Amino acid sequence: MTADSLRSVTVERTGPGMFTATNSRGDTISFGTGSGGGFTPVELFLAAIGGCSAADVDVTTSRHAEPDEFSVAVHGHKAEDAGGNHMTDLEAAFTVRFPEGEAGDRARTILPRAVKTSHDKLCTVSRTVEAGTPVAVKVVPTD
């Protein structure tokens, strides 16, 4: 592992059920438990899946034509079993419309391949989920 491969965020509690994540560039996003509005961690997880694939697909298709419409609806079911809470039946559904003409035709032609390539090889978020990567946790002493 190298410093170039490291990705990190810091999450700080900002109030009851409210948190702010800060990345290494100083950008922030606030979220909470859902009781006071805003995104929940599970919704951020779904947004990360959709956002990762959307970025991959956009880079590939927009080289040919700017889309008239581009959205990714991501959903899944929150389940609880003997192993604990987890998400099941995750799906990312792309709705992309390109303008008429030769450039739009090229973008439409490569769209399915771009979505598949993102899912199968490029999207770090969904690839990590599908690989079942373990998450280590620890408590850092404060004294």
PDB file of C-alpha atoms in Angstrom:
ATOM      1  CA  MET A   1       0.000   0.000   0.000  1.00  0.00           C
ATOM      2  CA  THR A   2       1.185   3.500  -0.811  1.00  0.00           C
ATOM      3  CA  ALA A   3       0.236   6.994   0.224  1.00  0.00           C
ATOM      4  CA  ASP A   4      -1.267   7.442  -3.264  1.00  0.00           C
ATOM      5  CA  SER A   5      -3.702   4.573  -2.690  1.00  0.00           C
ATOM      6  CA  LEU A   6      -4.943   5.754   0.717  1.00  0.00           C
ATOM      7  CA  ARG A   7      -8.457   7.210   0.891  1.00  0.00           C
ATOM      8  CA  SER A   8      -9.865   8.496   4.177  1.00  0.00           C
ATOM      9  CA  VAL A   9     -12.571  10.512   5.852  1.00  0.00           C
ATOM     10  CA  THR A  10     -13.045  11.600   9.440  1.00  0.00           C
ATOM     11  CA  VAL A  11     -16.518  11.459  10.964  1.00  0.00           C
ATOM     12  CA  GLU A  12     -17.285  13.746  13.899  1.00  0.00           C
ATOM     13  CA  ARG A  13     -20.393  13.909  16.041  1.00  0.00           C
ATOM     14  CA  THR A  14     -21.937  17.368  15.720  1.00  0.00           C
ATOM     15  CA  GLY A  15     -25.014  16.809  17.898  1.00  0.00           C
ATOM     16  CA  PRO A  16     -27.485  14.153  18.975  1.00  0.00           C
ATOM     17  CA  GLY A  17     -27.765  11.753  16.028  1.00  0.00           C
ATOM     18  CA  MET A  18     -25.892  14.164  13.726  1.00  0.00           C
ATOM     19  CA  PHE A  19     -22.444  13.754  12.168  1.00  0.00           C
ATOM     20  CA  THR A  20     -20.149  15.431   9.655  1.00  0.00           C
ATOM     21  CA  ALA A  21     -17.682  13.578   7.442  1.00  0.00           C
ATOM     22  CA  THR A  22     -14.615  15.496   6.260  1.00  0.00           C
ATOM     23  CA  ASN A  23     -12.346  14.283   3.467  1.00  0.00           C
ATOM     24  CA  SER A  24      -8.637  14.959   3.003  1.00  0.00           C
ATOM     25  CA  ARG A  25      -9.423  17.986   0.799  1.00  0.00           C
ATOM     26  CA  GLY A  26     -11.534  19.596   3.543  1.00  0.00           C
ATOM     27  CA  ASP A  27     -14.915  18.943   1.915  1.00  0.00           C
ATOM     28  CA  THR A  28     -17.742  18.002   4.269  1.00  0.00           C
ATOM     29  CA  ILE A  29     -21.082  16.239   4.185  1.00  0.00           C
ATOM     30  CA  SER A  30     -23.493  16.130   7.086  1.00  0.00           C
ATOM     31  CA  PHE A  31     -25.732  13.173   7.863  1.00  0.00           C
ATOM     32  CA  GLY A  32     -27.604  11.632  10.741  1.00  0.00           C
ATOM     33  CA  THR A  33     -29.796   8.875  12.024  1.00  0.00           C
ATOM     34  CA  GLY A  34     -32.760  10.027   9.930  1.00  0.00           C
ATOM     35  CA  SER A  35     -34.817  11.393  12.774  1.00  0.00           C
ATOM     36  CA  GLY A  36     -33.925  15.018  12.034  1.00  0.00           C
ATOM     37  CA  GLY A  37     -33.841  14.950   8.246  1.00  0.00           C
ATOM     38  CA  GLY A  38     -30.827  14.624   6.012  1.00  0.00           C
ATOM     39  CA  PHE A  39     -29.214  11.483   4.679  1.00  0.00           C
ATOM     40  CA  THR A  40     -28.687   8.371   6.784  1.00  0.00           C
ATOM     41  CA  PRO A  41     -25.497   6.302   6.520  1.00  0.00           C
ATOM     42  CA  VAL A  42     -27.381   3.653   4.492  1.00  0.00           C
ATOM     43  CA  GLU A  43     -28.601   6.321   2.058  1.00  0.00           C
ATOM     44  CA  LEU A  44     -25.014   7.592   1.714  1.00  0.00           C
ATOM     45  CA  PHE A  45     -23.953   4.001   1.003  1.00  0.00           C
ATOM     46  CA  LEU A  46     -26.555   3.755  -1.780  1.00  0.00           C
ATOM     47  CA  ALA A  47     -25.477   7.161  -3.106  1.00  0.00           C
ATOM     48  CA  ALA A  48     -21.848   5.980  -3.135  1.00  0.00           C
ATOM     49  CA  ILE A  49     -22.773   2.942  -5.229  1.00  0.00           C
ATOM     50  CA  GLY A  50     -24.752   5.061  -7.693  1.00  0.00           C
ATOM     51  CA  GLY A  51     -22.275   7.908  -7.731  1.00  0.00           C
ATOM     52  CA  CYS A  52     -19.284   5.681  -8.381  1.00  0.00           C
ATOM     53  CA  SER A  53     -20.900   3.958 -11.344  1.00  0.00           C
ATOM     54  CA  ALA A  54     -22.417   7.209 -12.612  1.00  0.00           C
ATOM     55  CA  ALA A  55     -18.965   8.815 -12.717  1.00  0.00           C
ATOM     56  CA  ASP A  56     -17.504   5.857 -14.641  1.00  0.00           C
ATOM     57  CA  VAL A  57     -20.340   5.778 -17.165  1.00  0.00           C
ATOM     58  CA  ASP A  58     -20.407   9.549 -17.605  1.00  0.00           C
ATOM     59  CA  VAL A  59     -16.689   9.723 -18.399  1.00  0.00           C
ATOM     60  CA  THR A  60     -17.091   7.100 -21.121  1.00  0.00           C
ATOM     61  CA  THR A  61     -20.362   8.199 -22.720  1.00  0.00           C
ATOM     62  CA  SER A  62     -19.996  11.976 -22.511  1.00  0.00           C
ATOM     63  CA  ARG A  63     -16.880  11.763 -24.691  1.00  0.00           C
ATOM     64  CA  HIS A  64     -19.343  11.164 -27.508  1.00  0.00           C
ATOM     65  CA  ALA A  65     -22.388  13.231 -26.480  1.00  0.00           C
ATOM     66  CA  GLU A  66     -23.644  15.253 -23.537  1.00  0.00           C
ATOM     67  CA  PRO A  67     -26.679  13.464 -22.092  1.00  0.00           C
ATOM     68  CA  ASP A  68     -30.075  15.147 -22.096  1.00  0.00           C
ATOM     69  CA  GLU A  69     -30.962  13.073 -19.026  1.00  0.00           C
ATOM     70  CA  PHE A  70     -28.715  11.067 -16.701  1.00  0.00           C
ATOM     71  CA  SER A  71     -29.788   9.504 -13.420  1.00  0.00           C
ATOM     72  CA  VAL A  72     -29.098   6.373 -11.428  1.00  0.00           C
ATOM     73  CA  ALA A  73     -31.750   5.072  -9.043  1.00  0.00           C
ATOM     74  CA  VAL A  74     -30.205   2.837  -6.395  1.00  0.00           C
ATOM     75  CA  HIS A  75     -32.256   0.778  -4.006  1.00  0.00           C
ATOM     76  CA  GLY A  76     -32.088  -2.231  -1.749  1.00  0.00           C
ATOM     77  CA  HIS A  77     -33.773  -3.699   1.286  1.00  0.00           C
ATOM     78  CA  LYS A  78     -32.508  -3.356   4.824  1.00  0.00           C
ATOM     79  CA  ALA A  79     -32.603  -6.800   6.413  1.00  0.00           C
ATOM     80  CA  GLU A  80     -31.909  -8.169   9.858  1.00  0.00           C
ATOM     81  CA  ASP A  81     -31.068 -11.776  10.572  1.00  0.00           C
ATOM     82  CA  ALA A  82     -28.957 -13.799  12.979  1.00  0.00           C
ATOM     83  CA  GLY A  83     -25.836 -12.199  11.477  1.00  0.00           C
ATOM     84  CA  GLY A  84     -27.099  -8.659  12.121  1.00  0.00           C
ATOM     85  CA  ASN A  85     -28.242  -5.785   9.915  1.00  0.00           C
ATOM     86  CA  HIS A  86     -27.294  -5.655   6.235  1.00  0.00           C
ATOM     87  CA  MET A  87     -28.597  -4.613   2.833  1.00  0.00           C
ATOM     88  CA  THR A  88     -29.968  -7.095   0.286  1.00  0.00           C
ATOM     89  CA  ASP A  89     -31.182  -6.970  -3.299  1.00  0.00           C
ATOM     90  CA  LEU A  90     -29.062  -3.959  -4.234  1.00  0.00           C
ATOM     91  CA  GLU A  91     -29.775  -2.546  -7.693  1.00  0.00           C
ATOM     92  CA  ALA A  92     -28.554   0.471  -9.630  1.00  0.00           C
ATOM     93  CA  ALA A  93     -30.833   1.397 -12.550  1.00  0.00           C
ATOM     94  CA  PHE A  94     -29.494   3.857 -15.136  1.00  0.00           C
ATOM     95  CA  THR A  95     -31.818   6.200 -17.012  1.00  0.00           C
ATOM     96  CA  VAL A  96     -29.768   7.959 -19.674  1.00  0.00           C
ATOM     97  CA  ARG A  97     -31.013   9.803 -22.742  1.00  0.00           C
ATOM     98  CA  PHE A  98     -28.767  11.246 -25.431  1.00  0.00           C
ATOM     99  CA  PRO A  99     -29.636  13.723 -28.178  1.00  0.00           C
ATOM    100  CA  GLU A 100     -30.532  12.546 -31.657  1.00  0.00           C
ATOM    101  CA  GLY A 101     -27.732  12.344 -34.190  1.00  0.00           C
ATOM    102  CA  GLU A 102     -24.512  10.499 -34.818  1.00  0.00           C
ATOM    103  CA  ALA A 103     -22.815  11.472 -31.535  1.00  0.00           C
ATOM    104  CA  GLY A 104     -25.886  10.483 -29.514  1.00  0.00           C
ATOM    105  CA  ASP A 105     -26.084   7.199 -31.421  1.00  0.00           C
ATOM    106  CA  ARG A 106     -22.460   6.400 -30.491  1.00  0.00           C
ATOM    107  CA  ALA A 107     -23.126   7.214 -26.837  1.00  0.00           C
ATOM    108  CA  ARG A 108     -26.280   5.053 -26.827  1.00  0.00           C
ATOM    109  CA  THR A 109     -24.358   2.179 -28.405  1.00  0.00           C
ATOM    110  CA  ILE A 110     -21.626   2.158 -25.753  1.00  0.00           C
ATOM    111  CA  LEU A 111     -23.923   2.837 -22.771  1.00  0.00           C
ATOM    112  CA  PRO A 112     -24.646  -0.843 -21.933  1.00  0.00           C
ATOM    113  CA  ARG A 113     -20.959  -1.751 -22.163  1.00  0.00           C
ATOM    114  CA  ALA A 114     -19.993   1.267 -20.042  1.00  0.00           C
ATOM    115  CA  VAL A 115     -22.479   0.248 -17.323  1.00  0.00           C
ATOM    116  CA  LYS A 116     -21.241  -3.362 -17.396  1.00  0.00           C
ATOM    117  CA  THR A 117     -17.574  -2.330 -17.295  1.00  0.00           C
ATOM    118  CA  SER A 118     -18.217  -0.037 -14.355  1.00  0.00           C
ATOM    119  CA  HIS A 119     -19.964  -2.840 -12.484  1.00  0.00           C
ATOM    120  CA  ASP A 120     -17.512  -5.596 -13.416  1.00  0.00           C
ATOM    121  CA  LYS A 121     -14.191  -3.729 -13.132  1.00  0.00           C
ATOM    122  CA  LEU A 122     -14.185  -0.003 -12.393  1.00  0.00           C
ATOM    123  CA  CYS A 123     -16.555   1.049  -9.604  1.00  0.00           C
ATOM    124  CA  THR A 124     -14.494   0.736  -6.445  1.00  0.00           C
ATOM    125  CA  VAL A 125     -17.566   0.973  -4.220  1.00  0.00           C
ATOM    126  CA  SER A 126     -19.704  -1.794  -5.714  1.00  0.00           C
ATOM    127  CA  ARG A 127     -16.634  -3.947  -6.417  1.00  0.00           C
ATOM    128  CA  THR A 128     -15.688  -3.689  -2.723  1.00  0.00           C
ATOM    129  CA  VAL A 129     -19.205  -4.648  -1.642  1.00  0.00           C
ATOM    130  CA  GLU A 130     -19.275  -7.621  -3.983  1.00  0.00           C
ATOM    131  CA  ALA A 131     -15.818  -8.753  -2.918  1.00  0.00           C
ATOM    132  CA  GLY A 132     -16.982  -8.831   0.701  1.00  0.00           C
ATOM    133  CA  THR A 133     -14.020  -6.836   1.968  1.00  0.00           C
ATOM    134  CA  PRO A 134     -13.702  -7.043   5.770  1.00  0.00           C
ATOM    135  CA  VAL A 135     -13.840  -3.840   7.820  1.00  0.00           C
ATOM    136  CA  ALA A 136     -11.529  -3.702  10.840  1.00  0.00           C
ATOM    137  CA  VAL A 137     -12.663  -1.597  13.802  1.00  0.00           C
ATOM    138  CA  LYS A 138     -10.798  -0.512  16.907  1.00  0.00           C
ATOM    139  CA  VAL A 139     -11.049   1.920  19.786  1.00  0.00           C
ATOM    140  CA  VAL A 140      -8.215   4.449  19.957  1.00  0.00           C
ATOM    141  CA  PRO A 141      -7.169   5.264  23.533  1.00  0.00           C
ATOM    142  CA  THR A 142      -7.703   8.917  24.432  1.00  0.00           C
ATOM    143  CA  ASP A 143      -5.526   8.994  27.557  1.00  0.00           C
TER     144      ASP A 143
END
